[in-house]
CSV table of C-alpha atoms in Angstrom, one decimal:
chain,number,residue,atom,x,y,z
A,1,UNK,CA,124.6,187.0,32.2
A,2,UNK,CA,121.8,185.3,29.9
A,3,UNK,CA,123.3,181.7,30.8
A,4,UNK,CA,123.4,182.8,34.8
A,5,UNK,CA,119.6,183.6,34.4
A,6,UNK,CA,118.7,180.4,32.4
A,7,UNK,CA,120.6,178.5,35.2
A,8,UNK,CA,118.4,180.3,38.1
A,9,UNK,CA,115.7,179.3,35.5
A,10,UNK,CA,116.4,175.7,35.4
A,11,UNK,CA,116.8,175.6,39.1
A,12,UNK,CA,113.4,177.2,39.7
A,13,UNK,CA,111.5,175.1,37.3
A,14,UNK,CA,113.6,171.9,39.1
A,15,UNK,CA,112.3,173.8,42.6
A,16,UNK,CA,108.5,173.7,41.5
A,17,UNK,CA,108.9,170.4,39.7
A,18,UNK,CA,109.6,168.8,42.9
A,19,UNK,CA,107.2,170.4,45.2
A,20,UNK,CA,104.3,168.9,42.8
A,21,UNK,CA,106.1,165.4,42.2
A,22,UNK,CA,106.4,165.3,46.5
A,23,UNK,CA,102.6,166.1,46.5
A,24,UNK,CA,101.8,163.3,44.7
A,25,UNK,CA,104.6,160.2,46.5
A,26,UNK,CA,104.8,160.6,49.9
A,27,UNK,CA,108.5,159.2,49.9
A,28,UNK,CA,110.0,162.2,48.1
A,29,UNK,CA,111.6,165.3,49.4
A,30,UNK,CA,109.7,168.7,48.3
A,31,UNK,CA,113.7,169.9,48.3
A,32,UNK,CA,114.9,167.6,46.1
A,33,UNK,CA,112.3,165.0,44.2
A,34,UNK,CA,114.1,162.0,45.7
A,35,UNK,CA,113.3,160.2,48.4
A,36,UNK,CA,115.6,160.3,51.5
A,37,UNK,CA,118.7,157.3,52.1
A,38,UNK,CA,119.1,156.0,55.5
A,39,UNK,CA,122.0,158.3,56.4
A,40,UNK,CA,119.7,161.8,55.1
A,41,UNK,CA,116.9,160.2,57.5
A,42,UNK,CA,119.4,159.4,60.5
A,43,UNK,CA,121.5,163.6,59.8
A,44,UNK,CA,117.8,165.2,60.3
A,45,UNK,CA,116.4,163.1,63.0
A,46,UNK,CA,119.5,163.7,64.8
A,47,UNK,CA,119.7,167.1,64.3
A,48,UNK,CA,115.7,167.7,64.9
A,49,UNK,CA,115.9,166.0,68.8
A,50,UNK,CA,119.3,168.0,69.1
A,51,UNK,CA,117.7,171.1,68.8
A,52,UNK,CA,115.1,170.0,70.9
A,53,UNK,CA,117.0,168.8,74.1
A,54,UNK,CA,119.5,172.0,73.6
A,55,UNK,CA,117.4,174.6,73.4
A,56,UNK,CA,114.6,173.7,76.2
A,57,UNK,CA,117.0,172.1,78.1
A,58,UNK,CA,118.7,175.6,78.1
A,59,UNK,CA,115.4,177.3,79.0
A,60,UNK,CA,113.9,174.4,81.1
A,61,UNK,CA,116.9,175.7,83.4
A,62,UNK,CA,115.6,178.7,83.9
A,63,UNK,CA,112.1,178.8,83.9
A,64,UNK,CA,111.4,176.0,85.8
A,65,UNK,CA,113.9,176.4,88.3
A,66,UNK,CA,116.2,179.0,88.3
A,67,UNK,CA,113.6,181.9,87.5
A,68,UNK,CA,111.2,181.4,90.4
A,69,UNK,CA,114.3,181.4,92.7
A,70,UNK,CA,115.6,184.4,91.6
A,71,UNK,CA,111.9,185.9,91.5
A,72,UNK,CA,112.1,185.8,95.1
A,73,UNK,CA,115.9,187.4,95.7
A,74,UNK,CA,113.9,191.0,94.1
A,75,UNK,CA,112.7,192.8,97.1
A,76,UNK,CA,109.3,195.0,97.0
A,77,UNK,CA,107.3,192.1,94.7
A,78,UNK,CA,105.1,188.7,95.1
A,79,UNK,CA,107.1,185.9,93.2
A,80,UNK,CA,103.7,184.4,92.5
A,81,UNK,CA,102.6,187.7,90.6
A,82,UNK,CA,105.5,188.6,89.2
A,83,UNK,CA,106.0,185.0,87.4
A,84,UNK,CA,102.8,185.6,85.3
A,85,UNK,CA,103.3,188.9,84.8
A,86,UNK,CA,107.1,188.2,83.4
A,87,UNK,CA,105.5,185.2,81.4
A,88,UNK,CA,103.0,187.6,79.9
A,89,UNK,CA,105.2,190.1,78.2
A,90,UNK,CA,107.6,187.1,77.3
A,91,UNK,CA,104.7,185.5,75.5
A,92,UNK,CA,104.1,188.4,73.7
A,93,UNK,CA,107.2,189.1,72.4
A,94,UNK,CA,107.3,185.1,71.2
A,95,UNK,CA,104.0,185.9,69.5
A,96,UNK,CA,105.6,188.5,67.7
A,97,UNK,CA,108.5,187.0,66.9
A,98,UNK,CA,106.9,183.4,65.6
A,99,UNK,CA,105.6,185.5,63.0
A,100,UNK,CA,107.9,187.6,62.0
A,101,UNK,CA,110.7,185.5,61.9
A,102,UNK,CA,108.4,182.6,59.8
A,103,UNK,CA,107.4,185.1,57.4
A,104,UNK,CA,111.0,186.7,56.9
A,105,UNK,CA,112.4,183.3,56.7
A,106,UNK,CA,109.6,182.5,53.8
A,107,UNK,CA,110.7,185.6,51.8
A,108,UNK,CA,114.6,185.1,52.4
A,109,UNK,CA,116.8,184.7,49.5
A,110,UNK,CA,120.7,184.4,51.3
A,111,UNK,CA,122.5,181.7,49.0
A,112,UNK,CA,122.6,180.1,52.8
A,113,UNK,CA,119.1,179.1,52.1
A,114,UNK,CA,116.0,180.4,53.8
A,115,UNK,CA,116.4,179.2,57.1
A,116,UNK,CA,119.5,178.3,58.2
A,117,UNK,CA,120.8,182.7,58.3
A,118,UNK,CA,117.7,183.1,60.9
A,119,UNK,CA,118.3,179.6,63.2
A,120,UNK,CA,122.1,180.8,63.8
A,121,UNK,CA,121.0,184.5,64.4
A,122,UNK,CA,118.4,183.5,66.8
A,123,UNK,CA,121.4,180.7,68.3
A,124,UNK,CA,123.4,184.3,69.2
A,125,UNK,CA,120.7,186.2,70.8
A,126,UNK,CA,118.8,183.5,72.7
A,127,UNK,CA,121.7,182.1,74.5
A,128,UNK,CA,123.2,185.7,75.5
A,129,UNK,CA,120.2,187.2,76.5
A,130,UNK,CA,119.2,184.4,78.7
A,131,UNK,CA,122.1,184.1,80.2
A,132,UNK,CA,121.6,188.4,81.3
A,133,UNK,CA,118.3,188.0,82.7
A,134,UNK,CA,119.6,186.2,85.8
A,135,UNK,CA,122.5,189.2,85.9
A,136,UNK,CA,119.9,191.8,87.4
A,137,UNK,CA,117.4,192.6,90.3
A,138,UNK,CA,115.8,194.9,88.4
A,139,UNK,CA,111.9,193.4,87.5
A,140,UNK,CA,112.0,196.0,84.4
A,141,UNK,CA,115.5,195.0,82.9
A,142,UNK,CA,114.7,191.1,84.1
A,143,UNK,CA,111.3,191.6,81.4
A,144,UNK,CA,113.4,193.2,78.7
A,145,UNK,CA,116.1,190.7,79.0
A,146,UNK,CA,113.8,187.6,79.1
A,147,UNK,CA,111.6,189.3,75.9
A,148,UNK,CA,114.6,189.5,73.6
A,149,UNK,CA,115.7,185.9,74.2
A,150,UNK,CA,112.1,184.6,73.4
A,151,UNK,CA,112.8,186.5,70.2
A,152,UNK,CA,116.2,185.1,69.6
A,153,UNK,CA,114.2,181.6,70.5
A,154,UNK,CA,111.4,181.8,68.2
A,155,UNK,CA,114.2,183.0,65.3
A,156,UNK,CA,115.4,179.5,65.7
A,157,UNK,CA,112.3,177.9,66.0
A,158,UNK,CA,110.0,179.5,63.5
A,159,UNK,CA,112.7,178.4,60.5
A,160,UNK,CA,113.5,175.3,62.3
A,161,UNK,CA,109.6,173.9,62.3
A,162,UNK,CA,109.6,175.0,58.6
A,163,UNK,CA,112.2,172.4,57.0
A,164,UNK,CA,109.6,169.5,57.9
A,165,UNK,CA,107.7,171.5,55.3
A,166,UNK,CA,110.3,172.3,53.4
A,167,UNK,CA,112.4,169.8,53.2
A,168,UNK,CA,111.0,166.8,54.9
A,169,UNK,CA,108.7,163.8,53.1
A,170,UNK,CA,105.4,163.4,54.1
A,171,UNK,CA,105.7,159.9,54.5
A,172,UNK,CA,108.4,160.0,57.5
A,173,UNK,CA,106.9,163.8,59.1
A,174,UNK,CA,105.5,162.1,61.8
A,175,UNK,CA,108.8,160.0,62.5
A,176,UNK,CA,110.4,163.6,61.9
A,177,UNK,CA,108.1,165.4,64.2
A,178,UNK,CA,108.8,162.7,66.8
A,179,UNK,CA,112.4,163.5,67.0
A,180,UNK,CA,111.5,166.9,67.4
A,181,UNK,CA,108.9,166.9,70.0
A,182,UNK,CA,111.0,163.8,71.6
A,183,UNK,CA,114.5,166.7,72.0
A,184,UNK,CA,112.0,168.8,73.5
A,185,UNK,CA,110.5,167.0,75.6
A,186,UNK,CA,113.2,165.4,76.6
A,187,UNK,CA,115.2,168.5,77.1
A,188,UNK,CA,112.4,169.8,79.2
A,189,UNK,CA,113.3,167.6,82.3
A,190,UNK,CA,116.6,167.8,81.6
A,191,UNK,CA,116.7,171.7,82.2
A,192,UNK,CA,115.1,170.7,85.7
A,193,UNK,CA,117.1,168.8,86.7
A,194,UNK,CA,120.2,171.0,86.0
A,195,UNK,CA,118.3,173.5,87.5
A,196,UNK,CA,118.0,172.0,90.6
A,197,UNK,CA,121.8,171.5,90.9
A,198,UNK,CA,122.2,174.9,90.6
A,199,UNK,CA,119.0,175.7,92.7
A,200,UNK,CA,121.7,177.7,95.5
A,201,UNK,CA,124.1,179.0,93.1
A,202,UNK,CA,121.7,180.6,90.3
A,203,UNK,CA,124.2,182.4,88.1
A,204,UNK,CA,126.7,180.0,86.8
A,205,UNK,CA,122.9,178.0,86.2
A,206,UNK,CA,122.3,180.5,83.8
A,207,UNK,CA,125.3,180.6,82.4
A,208,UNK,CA,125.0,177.5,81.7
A,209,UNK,CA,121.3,178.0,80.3
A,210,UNK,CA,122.9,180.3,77.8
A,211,UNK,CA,125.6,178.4,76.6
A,212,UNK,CA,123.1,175.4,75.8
A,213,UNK,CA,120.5,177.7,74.0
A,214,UNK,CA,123.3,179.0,71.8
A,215,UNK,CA,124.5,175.3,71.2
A,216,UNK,CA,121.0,174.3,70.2
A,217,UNK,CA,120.8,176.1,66.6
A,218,UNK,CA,124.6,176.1,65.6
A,219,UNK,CA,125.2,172.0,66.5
A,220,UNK,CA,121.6,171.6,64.7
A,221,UNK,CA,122.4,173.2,61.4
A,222,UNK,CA,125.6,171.7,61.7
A,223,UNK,CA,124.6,168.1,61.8
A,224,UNK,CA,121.4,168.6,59.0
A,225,UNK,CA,122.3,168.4,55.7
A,226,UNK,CA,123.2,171.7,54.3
A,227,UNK,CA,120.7,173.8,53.0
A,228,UNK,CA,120.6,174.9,49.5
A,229,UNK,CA,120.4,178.1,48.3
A,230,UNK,CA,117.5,180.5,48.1
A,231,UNK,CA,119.4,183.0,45.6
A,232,UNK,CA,117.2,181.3,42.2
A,233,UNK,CA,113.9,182.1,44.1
A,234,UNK,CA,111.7,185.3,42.8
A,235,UNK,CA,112.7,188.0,44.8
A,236,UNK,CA,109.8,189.9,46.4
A,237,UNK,CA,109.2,193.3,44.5
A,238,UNK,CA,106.1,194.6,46.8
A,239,UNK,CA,106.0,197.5,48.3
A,240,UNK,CA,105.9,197.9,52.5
A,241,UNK,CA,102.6,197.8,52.5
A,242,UNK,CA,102.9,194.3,50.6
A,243,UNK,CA,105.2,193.2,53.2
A,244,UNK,CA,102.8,194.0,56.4
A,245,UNK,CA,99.9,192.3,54.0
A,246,UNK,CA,102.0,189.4,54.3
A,247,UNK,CA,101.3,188.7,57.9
A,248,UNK,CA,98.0,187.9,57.3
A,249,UNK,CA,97.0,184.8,58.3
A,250,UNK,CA,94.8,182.4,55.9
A,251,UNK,CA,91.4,183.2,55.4
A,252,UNK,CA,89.0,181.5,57.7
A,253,UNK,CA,86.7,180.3,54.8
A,254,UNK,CA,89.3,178.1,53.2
A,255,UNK,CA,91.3,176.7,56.2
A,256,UNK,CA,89.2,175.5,59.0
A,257,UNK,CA,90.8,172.8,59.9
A,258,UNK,CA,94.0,175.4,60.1
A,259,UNK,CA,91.8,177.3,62.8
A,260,UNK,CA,91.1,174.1,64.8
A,261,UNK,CA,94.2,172.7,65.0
A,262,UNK,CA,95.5,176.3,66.4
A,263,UNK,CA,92.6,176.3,69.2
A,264,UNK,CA,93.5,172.4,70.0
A,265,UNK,CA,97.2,173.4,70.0
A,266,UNK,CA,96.2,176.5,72.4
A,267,UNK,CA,94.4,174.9,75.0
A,268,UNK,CA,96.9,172.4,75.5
A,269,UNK,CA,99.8,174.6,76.1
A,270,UNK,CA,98.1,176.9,78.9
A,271,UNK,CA,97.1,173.5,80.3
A,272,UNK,CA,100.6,172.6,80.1
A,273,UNK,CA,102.3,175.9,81.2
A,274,UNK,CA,99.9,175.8,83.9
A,275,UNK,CA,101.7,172.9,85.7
A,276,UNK,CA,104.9,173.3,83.8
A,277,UNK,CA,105.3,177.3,85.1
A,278,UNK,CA,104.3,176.4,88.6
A,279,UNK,CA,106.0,173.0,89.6
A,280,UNK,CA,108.4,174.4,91.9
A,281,UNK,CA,105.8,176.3,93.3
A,282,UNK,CA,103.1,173.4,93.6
A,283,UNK,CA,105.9,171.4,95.1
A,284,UNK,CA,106.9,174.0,97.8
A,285,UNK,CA,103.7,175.8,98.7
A,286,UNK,CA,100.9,172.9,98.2
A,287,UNK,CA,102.7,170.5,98.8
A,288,UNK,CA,104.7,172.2,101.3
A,289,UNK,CA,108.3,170.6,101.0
A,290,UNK,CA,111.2,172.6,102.1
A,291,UNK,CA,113.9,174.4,99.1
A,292,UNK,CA,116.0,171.3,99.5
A,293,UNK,CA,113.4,168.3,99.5
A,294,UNK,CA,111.9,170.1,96.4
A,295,UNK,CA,114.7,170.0,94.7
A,296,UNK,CA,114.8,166.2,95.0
A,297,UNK,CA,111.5,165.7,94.1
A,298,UNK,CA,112.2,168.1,91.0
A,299,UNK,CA,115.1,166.1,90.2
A,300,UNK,CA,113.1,162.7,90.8
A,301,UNK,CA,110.2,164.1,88.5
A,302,UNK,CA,112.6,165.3,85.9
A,303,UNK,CA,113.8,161.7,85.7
A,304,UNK,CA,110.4,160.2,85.5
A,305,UNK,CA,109.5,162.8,82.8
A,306,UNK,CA,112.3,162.0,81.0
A,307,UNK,CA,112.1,158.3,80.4
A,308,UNK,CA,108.5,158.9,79.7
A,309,UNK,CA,109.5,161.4,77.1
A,310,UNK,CA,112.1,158.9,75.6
A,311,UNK,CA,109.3,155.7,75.6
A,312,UNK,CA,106.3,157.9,74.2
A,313,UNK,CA,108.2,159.8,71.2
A,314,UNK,CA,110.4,157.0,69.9
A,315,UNK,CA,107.1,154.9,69.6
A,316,UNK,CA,104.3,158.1,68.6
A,317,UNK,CA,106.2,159.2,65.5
A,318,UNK,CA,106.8,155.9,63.7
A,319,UNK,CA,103.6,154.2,64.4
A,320,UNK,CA,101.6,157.5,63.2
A,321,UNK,CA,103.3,157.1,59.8
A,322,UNK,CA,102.7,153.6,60.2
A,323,UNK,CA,99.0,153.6,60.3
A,324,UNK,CA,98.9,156.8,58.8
A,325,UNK,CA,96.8,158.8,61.8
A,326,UNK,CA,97.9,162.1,62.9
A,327,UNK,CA,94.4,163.0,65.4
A,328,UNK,CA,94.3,159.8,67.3
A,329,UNK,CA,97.4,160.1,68.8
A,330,UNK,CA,96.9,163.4,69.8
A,331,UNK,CA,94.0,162.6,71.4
A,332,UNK,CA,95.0,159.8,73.6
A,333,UNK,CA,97.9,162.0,74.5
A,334,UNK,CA,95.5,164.5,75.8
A,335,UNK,CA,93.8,162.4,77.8
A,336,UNK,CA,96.9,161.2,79.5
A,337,UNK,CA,97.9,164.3,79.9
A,338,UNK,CA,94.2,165.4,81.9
A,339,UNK,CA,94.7,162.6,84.1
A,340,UNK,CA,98.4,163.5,85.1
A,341,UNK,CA,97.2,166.9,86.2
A,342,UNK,CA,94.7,164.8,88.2
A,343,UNK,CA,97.5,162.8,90.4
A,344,UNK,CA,99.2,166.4,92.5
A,345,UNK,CA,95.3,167.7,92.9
A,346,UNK,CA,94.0,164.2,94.6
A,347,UNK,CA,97.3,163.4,96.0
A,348,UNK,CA,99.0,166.3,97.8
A,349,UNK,CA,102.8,164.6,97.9
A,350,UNK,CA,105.9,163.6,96.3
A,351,UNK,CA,104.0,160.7,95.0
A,352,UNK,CA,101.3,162.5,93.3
A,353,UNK,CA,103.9,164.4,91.6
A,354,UNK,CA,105.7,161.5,90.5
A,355,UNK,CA,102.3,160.2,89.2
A,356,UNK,CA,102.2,163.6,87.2
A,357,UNK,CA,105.9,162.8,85.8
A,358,UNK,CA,104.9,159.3,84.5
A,359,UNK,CA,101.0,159.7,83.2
A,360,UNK,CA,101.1,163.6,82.3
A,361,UNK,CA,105.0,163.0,80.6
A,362,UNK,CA,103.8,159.9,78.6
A,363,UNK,CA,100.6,162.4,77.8
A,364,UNK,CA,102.4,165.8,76.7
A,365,UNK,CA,105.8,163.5,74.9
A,366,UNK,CA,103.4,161.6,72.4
A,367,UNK,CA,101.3,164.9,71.5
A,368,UNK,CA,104.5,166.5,70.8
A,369,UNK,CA,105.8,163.6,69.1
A,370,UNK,CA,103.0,163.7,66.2
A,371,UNK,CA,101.6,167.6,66.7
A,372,UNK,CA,103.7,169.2,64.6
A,373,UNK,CA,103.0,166.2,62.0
A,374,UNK,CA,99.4,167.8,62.5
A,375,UNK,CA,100.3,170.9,61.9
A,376,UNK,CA,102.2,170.7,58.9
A,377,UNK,CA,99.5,168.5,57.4
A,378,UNK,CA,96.7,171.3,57.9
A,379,UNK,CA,98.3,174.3,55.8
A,380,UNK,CA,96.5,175.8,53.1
A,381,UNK,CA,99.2,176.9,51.3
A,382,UNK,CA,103.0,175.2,51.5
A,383,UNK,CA,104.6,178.4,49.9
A,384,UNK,CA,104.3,180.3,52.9
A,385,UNK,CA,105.2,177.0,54.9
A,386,UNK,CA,106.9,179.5,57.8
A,387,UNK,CA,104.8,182.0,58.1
A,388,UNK,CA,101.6,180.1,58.7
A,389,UNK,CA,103.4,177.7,60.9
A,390,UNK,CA,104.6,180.8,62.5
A,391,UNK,CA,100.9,181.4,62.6
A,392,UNK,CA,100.1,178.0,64.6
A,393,UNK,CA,103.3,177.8,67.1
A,394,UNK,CA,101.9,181.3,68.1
A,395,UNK,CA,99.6,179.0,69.6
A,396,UNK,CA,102.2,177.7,71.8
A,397,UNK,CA,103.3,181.3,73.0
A,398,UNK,CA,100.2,182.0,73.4
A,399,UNK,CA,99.4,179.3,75.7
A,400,UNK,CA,102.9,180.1,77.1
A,401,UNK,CA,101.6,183.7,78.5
A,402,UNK,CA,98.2,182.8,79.3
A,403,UNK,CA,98.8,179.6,81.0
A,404,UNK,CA,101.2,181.6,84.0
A,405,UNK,CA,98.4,184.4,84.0
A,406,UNK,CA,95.7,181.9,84.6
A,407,UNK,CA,97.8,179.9,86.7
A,408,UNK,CA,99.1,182.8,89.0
A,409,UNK,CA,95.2,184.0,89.0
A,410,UNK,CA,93.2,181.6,90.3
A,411,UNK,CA,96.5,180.1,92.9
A,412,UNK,CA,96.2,183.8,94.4
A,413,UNK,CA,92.1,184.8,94.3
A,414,UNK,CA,91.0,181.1,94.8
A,415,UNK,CA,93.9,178.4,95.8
A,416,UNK,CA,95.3,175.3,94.1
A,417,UNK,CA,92.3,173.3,94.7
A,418,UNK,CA,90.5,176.1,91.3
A,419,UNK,CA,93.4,175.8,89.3
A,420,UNK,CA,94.1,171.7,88.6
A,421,UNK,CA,90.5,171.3,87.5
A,422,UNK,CA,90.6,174.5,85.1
A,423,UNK,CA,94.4,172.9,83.6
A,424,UNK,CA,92.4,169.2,83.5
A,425,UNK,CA,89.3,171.0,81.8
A,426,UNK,CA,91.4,172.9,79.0
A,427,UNK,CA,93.5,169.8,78.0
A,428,UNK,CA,90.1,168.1,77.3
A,429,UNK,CA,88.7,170.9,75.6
A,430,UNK,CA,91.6,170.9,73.4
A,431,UNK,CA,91.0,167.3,72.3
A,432,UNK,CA,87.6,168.2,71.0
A,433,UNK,CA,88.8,170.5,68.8
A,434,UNK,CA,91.8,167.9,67.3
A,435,UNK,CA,89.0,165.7,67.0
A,436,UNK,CA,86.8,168.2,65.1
A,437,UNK,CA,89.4,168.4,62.5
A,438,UNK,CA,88.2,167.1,59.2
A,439,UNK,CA,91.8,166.7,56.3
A,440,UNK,CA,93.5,164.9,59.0
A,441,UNK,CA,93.0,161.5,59.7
């Protein structure tokens, strides 16, 4: 028994050893105090854009697509009411789950390691539930079914985001962080375009929207290098009361530049959902192309987004740990990404949109190629890497449920014509604040 406990010891000591020796060399893994061989470097790249292009290509399916269609097969409601209402409870329930699953992740102990128990249970209930919520007309169960698979999502990706903390070298995060961004991003226009194939035939779409969800966190945690076990870590002894304390997030006064980078982060996702949420919907009603030329020009601006998603995150992520700058990036990528919202507004046609796809892609791939680089490098406090990450992607669901809500309210008080400048305005604003941030270079 003694020699088990001087073993979990050891291993502890070893643990703490090289968190502080990857603090101070920028090549060395907080996981293991070594720096990571080509082949480590190619397993987590690979599985990091896997994830990516799984997962959102499983959900880009769906909510680009296949969810506004089926909006309008539910009698008795306006589509265009009923999407930002839908989005706003899903939101929520990502908020929720971001944290929880972060912090429960943080104070796991499964001799699986922290994350990877949470990432396959998330795998499960993402992909079945999404598949259900296109099995019902029913705007109630539709809610309920959509809410439980942002919670099996954010299970995945709460844990997920943590291993570039965890287990990641600061000297490759942003090539890291590229390949995640880059699987989203490119998964994104992916999902739209398999939408649109399905665009007459919605349920085998989301069966097939399920089954790529659910493929996203098992293939990823297959192809990263096993995690290690937790089991050595102190176990928590604090009461409930302890545990709920736990979801505070870091005290303003001590992590500014924490608060800025989740304001930055926020106004750039309800820009993007803006657009993102409503592109069928721009395409059909302001546009005003038929079901079957907007699915061509979906498809066509899926491509174009796609390619600009493959050029802008292969080249973000290495050249930010090249000249070692996380905000400027970021900021050119916002910039882009104003002006792309800019092209449908002046433009009113398939063009426009496919000016969107190529400036606005570019934009949104190389901020999500080095943001989560950002993020990582503002924590205050790397032991509770999950939960305060958890803390900052809430930004993202947050944009996520206000950007359909401001979307769907100013397309149906006050037109299109209100709601480009308002998406163009808070992608600018956002920049400010990644500019304002002061640890980051």
């Amino acid at each position: 028994m003694s020699e088990a406990i001087a073993s979990k010891e050891e291993r502890l000591a070893a643990y703490y050893a090289n968190i502080a020796a990857a603090e101070k060399d920028p090549s060395l893994s907080p996981a293991t105090g070594k720096p990571f061989d080509k082949v480590t470097i190619a397993r987590f790249g690979a599985g990091f854009i896997v994830f990516g292009v799984l997962w959102m290509s499983g959900l880009g399916i769906v909510s680009a697509v296949l969810l506004p269609m089926h909006y309008k097969t539910i009698e008795g409601v306006n589509p265009d009411a009923l999407i930002g209402i839908v989005n706003a409870f899903t939101a929520v329930a990502s908020l929720i789950a971001n944290l929880m699953f972060g912090n429960f992740s943080d104070r796991s102990r499964s001799k699986h390691g922290r994350r990877t128990p949470w990432i396959l249970f998330g795998a499960v209930l993402g992909g079945v539930t999404l598949f259900l919520t296109g099995t019902t007309h029913n705007a109630v169960l539709l809610t309920i079914f959509y809410c439980a698979c942002m919670f099996g999502l954010n299970c995945m990706i709460a844990p997920m985001v943590a291993i570039l903390s965890d287990r990641v070298p600061s000297g490759i995060r942003g090539t890291m962080s590229a390949f995640y961004g880059a699987g989203a991003t490119i998964g994104s226009p992916i999902g739209t375009m398999l939408g649109a194939l399905f665009i007459k035939n919605l349920i085998p779409g989301f069966a097939v929207a399920g089954v790529l969800m659910f493929l996203g966190g098992v293939v990823s945690v297959l192809i990263i290098p096993k995690e290690e076990s937790a089991d050595f870590l102190p176990k928590d002894e604090g009461s409930f009361k302890d545990v709920l304390a736990s979801f505070r997030p870091p005290a303003f006064h001590g992590a500014h530049d924490f608060y800025k980078a989740f304001v930055g982060r926020f106004c750039m996702l309800v820009s993007y959902q803006m657009i993102a949420v409503y592109q069928l919907y721009i395409i059909q009603n302001y546009i005003g192309q038929s079901v079957e030329d907007s699915a061509v020009t979906v498809s066509v601006v899926s491509m174009i987004m796609m390619i600009m998603s493959l050029v802008g995150s292969f080249i973000a992520g290495p050249v930010s740990d090249i000249i070692g700058r996380r905000k400027i990036p970021v900021i050119v990528a916002s910039v882009l990404f104003a002006i792309g919202i800019a092209m449908p507004w002046i433009f009113p046609s398939s063009m426009g949109m496919y000016l969107f796809a190529g400036i606005a892609g570019l934009g949104y791939a190389v901020y999500s190629a080095v943001d989560q680089a950002l993020l990582v490098d503002v924590l205050p406090n790397k032991e509770e890497a999950g939960k305060d990450l958890g803390i900052l992607n809430m930004a993202t669901t947050l944009g996520q449920m206000c950007g359909p809500i401001v979307m769907s309210a100013l397309v149906v008080n006050l037109g299109y014509n209100f709601a480009f400048p308002t998406s163009i305005a808070l992608a600018i604003i956002g920049c400010f604040f990644i500019m304002a941030i002061k640890k980051v270079k």
